[in-house]
Amino acid sequence: MRTIDPTQIATKDLHQFILGAVGPRPIAFASTISADGVPNLAPYSFFNAFSSNPPILIFSSNRRVENNTTKDTLQNVKETGEVVIHAVSYAMARQMALCSIEYDASINEFEKAGFTPLPSERVRPFRVAESPVHMECVVDNILPLGEKGGAGNLIVCRMVLMHISEDVLTPSGRIDPHKIDLIGRLGRFYYARASGDAIFEVVQKVNELGVGFDALPYAARHSPVLTGNELARIAALTQLPSREEALADPAVVEAIQQCNNTAELHLLVRQALERGDVEQAAKLVVAGD
Amino acid sequence: MRTIDPTQIATKDLHQFILGAVGPRPIAFASTISADGVPNLAPYSFFNAFSSNPPILIFSSNRRVENNTTKDTLQNVKETGEVVIHAVSYAMARQMALCSIEYDASINEFEKAGFTPLPSERVRPFRVAESPVHMECVVDNILPLGEKGGAGNLIVCRMVLMHISEDVLTPSGRIDPHKIDLIGRLGRFYYARASGDAIFEVVQKVNELGVGFDALPYAARHSPVLTGNELARIAALTQLPSREEALADPAVVEAIQQCNNTAELHLLVRQALERGDVEQAAKLVVAGD
């Protein structure tokens, strides 16, 4: 591995390594307004939710790496203490990117980026009609993390009202990831679209104690075929079948007789997993040990 | 839109709306060690980078919504003040998910999840060999955001050493998003894989002042065909061609003559954009106004 000491590398290079390693990052598309009434829109990807009770969202408006200046959003939240944070769907990507341009503070990014302003209910900044989720927030705190170029300024936001488009909800009223079609930020000029085949499911109940890798037979843990993701599905079972239970299954006995080696047997384990039959996969693994 | 007042909804329901709206979230796969030496591994998706100088990563170990208890990771960082935060690639997904199971504090998740521990250089917790990026951190601060179930506890981490697998670097030494193959967290049991077709590029220099939507011709801004993403590529140009320049291009004149209406012309604009010829798209838009 390449080892990097943060004190021994230029900030701009460290910044890019962090951007490439910590991702995909959700985007806070932040609407603010200056004390004298100029609206501002800007995207921030040093952002996340951090608490649901109270509902806290935090984003950082960093001091610019190249010249240590600060951004209009930071000035506006210092002046007014309010912000609307929007979710960013794929359909908004390039209009949002226009709002990353450093227009003069007098410029209204709603007009530059072609977004439609909607009045908020609890705060002064406008909402972006095109976004599927609007979170009206008051700023509880602004915490500087340093004074040099590249230093973050944590903007700690308490959500006071949330608006969700009916278009992104399931019939039972939950947010459907395929419908909301979010994008996240990666390093450099890369983004990730959380949609279609990129979405996958891992159902893992936190209170179902999986047997773990350490309970898998030796041949499984050292499989020439099975991946960590495949073995983990078996390790997530709360109980493995006994050898007797496995060998009581005629299909398992037949599989053992047909296979010439562990690799062949583990290909059958893979097929069982692909069918979603984790119990059968477990029996094959146990019987083959 | 559906409007939600956070003070008028059960925390568990608000929590799910926040998880569905703020995403894809990067995952801090956190390795800690208790004062008496038991290693712990757990994934946290209330996480991001927030500063590059100093290099600050923050994740939240929340009080559980259902019973207001806290997690082993939080106890360990209080005891030892150290953590290694790992990037999570797709190949690690299900093994990582095993670490979200609430095993007793005496259980070593490296063994349960089948991960290989590596000694760190600057801190005591082990690194996860299977992860493409290891960030050794000291904990600068722990900031509670509340005392009820669902309240976050911000764990403010200062990175003291970063390790990046050579396998995820480009020949010029940058992190390649396709090679690192990160996953992010969405709501409920959904994850997003930032890889393959899910990765897209938006090149937008912050100091190139795009003309903006407000400079586009009326017919373009009200196009029956063109999407916001398509129009934004033209609005990102630093200058639009004049009508004279556009009509001096024989291909543009021919297009105007062939099209019966704005919709037909804008389909040609789309074709130009799909070819990557934004200048030609701009000429067609200007000439057709």
mmCIF file of C-alpha atoms in Angstrom, chain A residues 74-244:
data_model
loop_
_atom_site.group_PDB
_atom_site.id
_atom_site.type_symbol
_atom_site.label_atom_id
_atom_site.label_comp_id
_atom_site.label_asym_id
_atom_site.label_seq_id
_atom_site.Cartn_x
_atom_site.Cartn_y
_atom_site.Cartn_z
ATOM 1 C CA LEU A 74 -20.849 30.762 4.762
ATOM 2 C CA GLN A 75 -21.291 34.544 4.827
ATOM 3 C CA ASN A 76 -25.051 34.197 4.346
ATOM 4 C CA VAL A 77 -25.569 31.684 7.152
ATOM 5 C CA LYS A 78 -23.490 33.900 9.444
ATOM 6 C CA GLU A 79 -25.757 36.830 8.552
ATOM 7 C CA THR A 80 -29.127 35.076 8.663
ATOM 8 C CA GLY A 81 -28.755 31.706 10.442
ATOM 9 C CA GLU A 82 -30.994 29.917 7.952
ATOM 10 C CA VAL A 83 -30.578 27.482 5.054
ATOM 11 C CA VAL A 84 -32.688 25.110 2.973
ATOM 12 C CA ILE A 85 -30.826 21.886 2.139
ATOM 13 C CA HIS A 86 -32.073 20.002 -0.926
ATOM 14 C CA ALA A 87 -31.563 16.459 -2.162
ATOM 15 C CA VAL A 88 -30.035 16.283 -5.655
ATOM 16 C CA SER A 89 -31.534 13.915 -8.217
ATOM 17 C CA TYR A 90 -29.843 12.915 -11.464
ATOM 18 C CA ALA A 91 -32.165 15.169 -13.498
ATOM 19 C CA MET A 92 -30.701 18.204 -11.663
ATOM 20 C CA ALA A 93 -27.006 17.286 -12.012
ATOM 21 C CA ARG A 94 -25.768 19.780 -14.588
ATOM 22 C CA GLN A 95 -27.933 22.652 -13.385
ATOM 23 C CA MET A 96 -26.564 22.025 -9.902
ATOM 24 C CA ALA A 97 -23.028 22.042 -11.307
ATOM 25 C CA LEU A 98 -23.657 25.544 -12.700
ATOM 26 C CA CYS A 99 -24.167 26.637 -9.090
ATOM 27 C CA SER A 100 -20.603 25.590 -8.259
ATOM 28 C CA ILE A 101 -19.349 28.396 -10.515
ATOM 29 C CA GLU A 102 -17.988 31.271 -8.471
ATOM 30 C CA TYR A 103 -20.328 33.994 -9.640
ATOM 31 C CA ASP A 104 -20.170 37.331 -7.853
ATOM 32 C CA ALA A 105 -22.141 37.499 -4.575
ATOM 33 C CA SER A 106 -24.675 39.795 -6.300
ATOM 34 C CA ILE A 107 -25.683 37.043 -8.757
ATOM 35 C CA ASN A 108 -28.828 34.963 -8.141
ATOM 36 C CA GLU A 109 -27.952 31.328 -8.908
ATOM 37 C CA PHE A 110 -31.628 30.400 -9.305
ATOM 38 C CA GLU A 111 -31.593 32.500 -12.498
ATOM 39 C CA LYS A 112 -28.173 31.337 -13.677
ATOM 40 C CA ALA A 113 -29.000 27.651 -13.204
ATOM 41 C CA GLY A 114 -32.614 27.813 -14.326
ATOM 42 C CA PHE A 115 -34.126 26.612 -11.051
ATOM 43 C CA THR A 116 -37.573 27.690 -9.858
ATOM 44 C CA PRO A 117 -37.678 29.413 -6.430
ATOM 45 C CA LEU A 118 -40.488 28.479 -4.039
ATOM 46 C CA PRO A 119 -41.096 30.321 -0.763
ATOM 47 C CA SER A 120 -40.218 28.350 2.383
ATOM 48 C CA GLU A 121 -42.632 28.083 5.299
ATOM 49 C CA ARG A 122 -40.352 28.492 8.328
ATOM 50 C CA VAL A 123 -37.223 30.238 6.979
ATOM 51 C CA ARG A 124 -36.405 33.027 4.512
ATOM 52 C CA PRO A 125 -34.243 31.266 1.847
ATOM 53 C CA PHE A 126 -36.169 29.989 -1.152
ATOM 54 C CA ARG A 127 -36.706 26.324 -1.912
ATOM 55 C CA VAL A 128 -35.725 24.710 -5.239
ATOM 56 C CA ALA A 129 -38.912 23.411 -6.854
ATOM 57 C CA GLU A 130 -37.009 20.892 -9.018
ATOM 58 C CA SER A 131 -35.566 19.018 -6.002
ATOM 59 C CA PRO A 132 -37.468 16.010 -4.625
ATOM 60 C CA VAL A 133 -36.683 16.821 -0.955
ATOM 61 C CA HIS A 134 -36.423 20.248 0.715
ATOM 62 C CA MET A 135 -35.220 20.495 4.316
ATOM 63 C CA GLU A 136 -35.813 23.880 5.945
ATOM 64 C CA CYS A 137 -33.146 24.424 8.619
ATOM 65 C CA VAL A 138 -31.998 26.843 11.256
ATOM 66 C CA VAL A 139 -28.254 26.990 11.897
ATOM 67 C CA ASP A 140 -27.463 26.012 15.486
ATOM 68 C CA ASN A 141 -23.693 26.453 15.274
ATOM 69 C CA ILE A 142 -20.820 27.251 12.947
ATOM 70 C CA LEU A 143 -17.624 25.472 14.007
ATOM 71 C CA PRO A 144 -14.356 26.404 12.247
ATOM 72 C CA LEU A 145 -11.970 23.441 11.960
ATOM 73 C CA GLY A 146 -8.903 25.569 11.129
ATOM 74 C CA GLU A 147 -7.730 28.846 9.666
ATOM 75 C CA LYS A 148 -5.704 27.735 6.636
ATOM 76 C CA GLY A 149 -6.764 26.998 3.055
ATOM 77 C CA GLY A 150 -8.652 23.682 3.015
ATOM 78 C CA ALA A 151 -9.987 24.126 6.561
ATOM 79 C CA GLY A 152 -13.631 23.199 7.048
ATOM 80 C CA ASN A 153 -16.342 25.281 8.685
ATOM 81 C CA LEU A 154 -18.997 22.962 10.067
ATOM 82 C CA ILE A 155 -22.459 24.419 9.569
ATOM 83 C CA VAL A 156 -24.642 22.545 12.057
ATOM 84 C CA CYS A 157 -28.239 22.665 10.831
ATOM 85 C CA ARG A 158 -31.381 21.684 12.711
ATOM 86 C CA MET A 159 -34.188 20.675 10.367
ATOM 87 C CA VAL A 160 -37.438 22.442 11.240
ATOM 88 C CA LEU A 161 -39.549 21.321 8.265
ATOM 89 C CA MET A 162 -39.158 18.624 5.587
ATOM 90 C CA HIS A 163 -40.941 18.483 2.213
ATOM 91 C CA ILE A 164 -40.888 15.303 0.123
ATOM 92 C CA SER A 165 -42.249 15.022 -3.399
ATOM 93 C CA GLU A 166 -45.089 12.508 -3.651
ATOM 94 C CA ASP A 167 -43.423 11.354 -6.889
ATOM 95 C CA VAL A 168 -40.564 9.653 -4.993
ATOM 96 C CA LEU A 169 -42.719 7.801 -2.455
ATOM 97 C CA THR A 170 -43.797 4.165 -2.552
ATOM 98 C CA PRO A 171 -47.523 3.391 -2.245
ATOM 99 C CA SER A 172 -46.900 2.864 1.481
ATOM 100 C CA GLY A 173 -45.308 6.310 1.819
ATOM 101 C CA ARG A 174 -41.591 5.485 2.042
ATOM 102 C CA ILE A 175 -38.870 7.027 -0.108
ATOM 103 C CA ASP A 176 -38.176 4.732 -3.099
ATOM 104 C CA PRO A 177 -34.464 4.903 -4.005
ATOM 105 C CA HIS A 178 -35.213 4.183 -7.663
ATOM 106 C CA LYS A 179 -37.707 7.032 -7.858
ATOM 107 C CA ILE A 180 -35.646 9.644 -5.975
ATOM 108 C CA ASP A 181 -32.648 8.801 -8.225
ATOM 109 C CA LEU A 182 -30.020 10.517 -6.044
ATOM 110 C CA ILE A 183 -26.505 11.374 -7.129
ATOM 111 C CA GLY A 184 -23.405 11.381 -4.951
ATOM 112 C CA ARG A 185 -20.008 12.973 -5.335
ATOM 113 C CA LEU A 186 -16.760 11.086 -5.889
ATOM 114 C CA GLY A 187 -13.264 12.493 -6.501
ATOM 115 C CA ARG A 188 -12.244 14.891 -9.268
ATOM 116 C CA PHE A 189 -15.057 15.307 -11.872
ATOM 117 C CA TYR A 190 -16.779 12.022 -11.013
ATOM 118 C CA TYR A 191 -20.282 11.489 -9.703
ATOM 119 C CA ALA A 192 -22.233 8.308 -8.926
ATOM 120 C CA ARG A 193 -25.890 7.804 -9.791
ATOM 121 C CA ALA A 194 -27.692 5.702 -7.145
ATOM 122 C CA SER A 195 -30.227 4.151 -9.467
ATOM 123 C CA GLY A 196 -31.064 1.068 -11.536
ATOM 124 C CA ASP A 197 -28.538 -1.747 -11.346
ATOM 125 C CA ALA A 198 -26.309 0.317 -9.028
ATOM 126 C CA ILE A 199 -28.804 -0.250 -6.218
ATOM 127 C CA PHE A 200 -28.537 -3.512 -4.310
ATOM 128 C CA GLU A 201 -30.010 -4.865 -1.109
ATOM 129 C CA VAL A 202 -28.391 -6.363 1.952
ATOM 130 C CA VAL A 203 -30.903 -7.429 4.543
ATOM 131 C CA GLN A 204 -29.071 -7.866 7.855
ATOM 132 C CA LYS A 205 -30.998 -7.631 11.094
ATOM 133 C CA VAL A 206 -28.752 -6.255 13.819
ATOM 134 C CA ASN A 207 -30.242 -8.544 16.466
ATOM 135 C CA GLU A 208 -29.944 -11.838 14.529
ATOM 136 C CA LEU A 209 -26.603 -13.210 15.661
ATOM 137 C CA GLY A 210 -25.008 -14.768 12.603
ATOM 138 C CA VAL A 211 -22.726 -17.740 13.288
ATOM 139 C CA GLY A 212 -19.821 -15.823 11.734
ATOM 140 C CA PHE A 213 -16.878 -16.811 9.564
ATOM 141 C CA ASP A 214 -15.182 -18.484 12.516
ATOM 142 C CA ALA A 215 -17.998 -21.067 12.591
ATOM 143 C CA LEU A 216 -17.653 -21.970 8.887
ATOM 144 C CA PRO A 217 -15.867 -25.209 8.012
ATOM 145 C CA TYR A 218 -12.159 -24.913 7.215
ATOM 146 C CA ALA A 219 -12.675 -25.783 3.538
ATOM 147 C CA ALA A 220 -15.195 -22.978 3.176
ATOM 148 C CA ARG A 221 -13.016 -20.348 4.850
ATOM 149 C CA HIS A 222 -10.215 -21.352 2.491
ATOM 150 C CA SER A 223 -12.397 -21.817 -0.586
ATOM 151 C CA PRO A 224 -10.639 -21.604 -3.943
ATOM 152 C CA VAL A 225 -13.942 -20.369 -5.425
ATOM 153 C CA LEU A 226 -16.242 -18.571 -3.012
ATOM 154 C CA THR A 227 -15.918 -14.821 -2.427
ATOM 155 C CA GLY A 228 -16.180 -12.962 0.865
ATOM 156 C CA ASN A 229 -19.622 -11.711 -0.158
ATOM 157 C CA GLU A 230 -20.757 -15.297 -0.819
ATOM 158 C CA LEU A 231 -19.331 -16.772 2.380
ATOM 159 C CA ALA A 232 -20.816 -13.893 4.394
ATOM 160 C CA ARG A 233 -24.318 -14.927 3.354
ATOM 161 C CA ILE A 234 -23.758 -18.315 4.957
ATOM 162 C CA ALA A 235 -21.991 -16.790 7.970
ATOM 163 C CA ALA A 236 -25.079 -14.592 8.517
ATOM 164 C CA LEU A 237 -27.245 -17.645 9.264
ATOM 165 C CA THR A 238 -28.063 -17.880 12.965
ATOM 166 C CA GLN A 239 -27.412 -21.637 12.895
ATOM 167 C CA LEU A 240 -25.555 -23.985 10.534
ATOM 168 C CA PRO A 241 -27.018 -27.413 9.760
ATOM 169 C CA SER A 242 -25.249 -30.354 11.392
ATOM 170 C CA ARG A 243 -23.353 -32.805 9.191
ATOM 171 C CA GLU A 244 -26.139 -35.329 9.794
#
